[in-house]
Amino acid sequence: MRLSIGHVLRLLIATRLTMLIAMLIATLTATVALAQQTPQQPAAKPLFKLQEVMIPVRDGIRLQTAILTPLNQTGADAQGPLPILFRRTPYGVPEKPPEQMPSSLKEFAQDGYIFVIQNLRGRFKSEGVFNLSSWVDLNDPKATNETTDAYDSID
């Protein structure tokens, strides 16, 4: 009995497809079994509380601002007002609190600092048009730039 090339190819494809399906089922079964055996790690305690606000500036534009407040404040004035470290950036603010303490912020956080990170005008969720410049028309009381935006945000 002679088999045509087409028949041989169909048998070969069917055999390979069957092997591929068997391998896929074996992989899925092993993955499910492994997931059931792996103990769930308890969620790490959050280090910060994140609050996102839109801060208005003199021309009505609102700037996206993330406020990270340390949850375990050990500073001397933990009961009173806390110091703030304010940073403005064109590169985006955090969308969630950090899961690990960044080494550059560790000592500040231990002293109870609140971290405020703000997107520049026209970047990410901040309104307006992005123009990285500190030039401003001093004859126009409504003129804005990065300096006036920073001043208004702190004020």
XYZ file of C-alpha atoms in Angstrom:
155
model
C 0.000 0.000 0.000
C 1.439 3.332 -1.051
C 0.708 6.526 0.840
C 0.571 9.826 -0.949
C 2.762 12.694 0.207
C -0.342 14.619 1.236
C -1.506 11.731 3.439
C 1.942 11.418 5.059
C 2.036 15.169 5.746
C -1.427 15.078 7.329
C -0.368 12.186 9.588
C 2.824 14.019 10.540
C 0.939 17.227 11.346
C -1.694 15.323 13.346
C 1.020 13.507 15.324
C 2.893 16.720 16.098
C -0.320 18.538 17.023
C -1.233 15.698 19.398
C 2.224 15.880 21.010
C 1.964 19.662 21.357
C -1.451 19.424 23.026
C -0.164 16.723 25.406
C 2.830 18.901 26.346
C 0.558 21.909 26.918
C -1.756 19.895 29.187
C 1.230 18.546 31.141
C 2.649 22.057 31.579
C -0.678 23.474 32.752
C -1.178 20.591 35.184
C 2.319 21.057 36.637
C 1.778 24.835 36.952
C -1.514 24.379 38.813
C 0.035 21.765 41.123
C 3.006 24.018 41.871
C 0.745 26.997 42.566
C -1.254 24.913 45.040
C 1.911 23.794 46.863
C 3.555 27.225 47.106
C 2.666 28.836 50.443
C 1.300 32.355 50.170
C 3.674 34.965 51.536
C 1.982 37.424 53.877
C 1.646 40.841 52.316
C 4.360 43.234 53.438
C 3.230 46.063 55.677
C 2.856 49.241 53.638
C 5.530 51.826 54.367
C 3.630 54.859 53.091
C 0.123 56.100 52.579
C -0.278 57.454 49.024
C -2.672 60.277 48.260
C -2.978 61.772 44.764
C -4.306 65.329 44.505
C -4.607 67.970 41.802
C -3.188 71.291 43.056
C -4.453 74.475 41.333
C -2.002 77.250 40.416
C -2.604 80.956 39.632
C -4.009 80.473 36.107
C -6.415 77.689 37.151
C -4.317 74.824 35.774
C -4.188 71.817 38.119
C -0.965 69.885 38.704
C -0.887 66.155 39.516
C 0.700 65.653 42.921
C 1.442 62.477 44.887
C 1.771 62.726 48.667
C 3.596 59.871 50.416
C 3.176 59.919 54.185
C 5.277 57.438 56.223
C 3.048 55.133 58.278
C 5.597 54.471 61.047
C 6.759 57.897 62.131
C 9.573 57.802 64.657
C 10.647 61.435 64.463
C 10.852 63.600 67.578
C 7.739 65.538 66.554
C 5.606 62.571 65.458
C 2.616 64.147 67.206
C 3.060 67.617 65.694
C 3.444 68.912 62.137
C 5.718 66.828 59.949
C 8.429 68.172 57.622
C 7.860 67.967 53.867
C 10.312 67.211 51.067
C 8.814 68.680 47.864
C 10.050 67.528 44.432
C 8.791 68.551 40.994
C 9.481 66.352 37.976
C 8.672 65.904 34.282
C 9.133 62.127 34.680
C 5.944 61.088 36.494
C 4.802 60.586 40.069
C 4.433 57.225 41.825
C 1.187 55.374 41.106
C 1.525 53.274 44.260
C 3.560 53.463 47.464
C 7.017 51.840 47.275
C 7.099 48.283 48.646
C 10.657 48.703 49.912
C 12.215 51.770 51.449
C 14.451 53.524 48.895
C 17.884 53.940 50.479
C 17.945 57.618 49.483
C 14.801 58.283 51.556
C 15.382 55.976 54.524
C 16.694 58.566 57.005
C 14.133 61.156 55.952
C 11.303 58.656 56.413
C 12.651 57.667 59.850
C 12.454 61.341 60.824
C 8.832 61.466 59.697
C 9.224 63.409 56.447
C 6.278 63.547 54.072
C 7.344 63.204 50.421
C 5.469 65.293 47.874
C 6.172 64.620 44.197
C 4.533 66.807 41.547
C 4.402 66.483 37.770
C 5.305 69.620 35.866
C 2.662 71.486 33.883
C 1.566 69.478 30.834
C 3.184 66.204 31.944
C 1.208 62.998 32.634
C -2.044 63.961 34.422
C -1.015 67.590 35.029
C -3.001 70.055 32.963
C -1.557 72.747 30.708
C 1.277 72.807 28.191
C 4.756 71.546 29.049
C 7.470 74.187 28.623
C 10.637 73.585 30.608
C 11.639 77.198 31.164
C 11.987 79.608 34.054
C 11.495 82.674 31.852
C 8.396 84.717 32.664
C 7.022 88.046 31.439
C 7.230 90.218 34.557
C 4.761 92.735 33.056
C 2.036 90.063 32.900
C 0.675 89.247 36.392
C -0.955 86.068 35.018
C 2.218 84.768 33.357
C 3.370 81.388 34.606
C 6.506 79.281 34.545
C 8.051 76.510 36.641
C 8.974 78.981 39.393
C 5.473 80.399 39.763
C 3.959 76.891 39.635
C 6.271 75.746 42.464
C 5.501 78.846 44.522
C 1.738 78.447 44.046
C 1.880 74.735 44.914
C 3.643 75.405 48.211
C 1.516 78.437 49.029
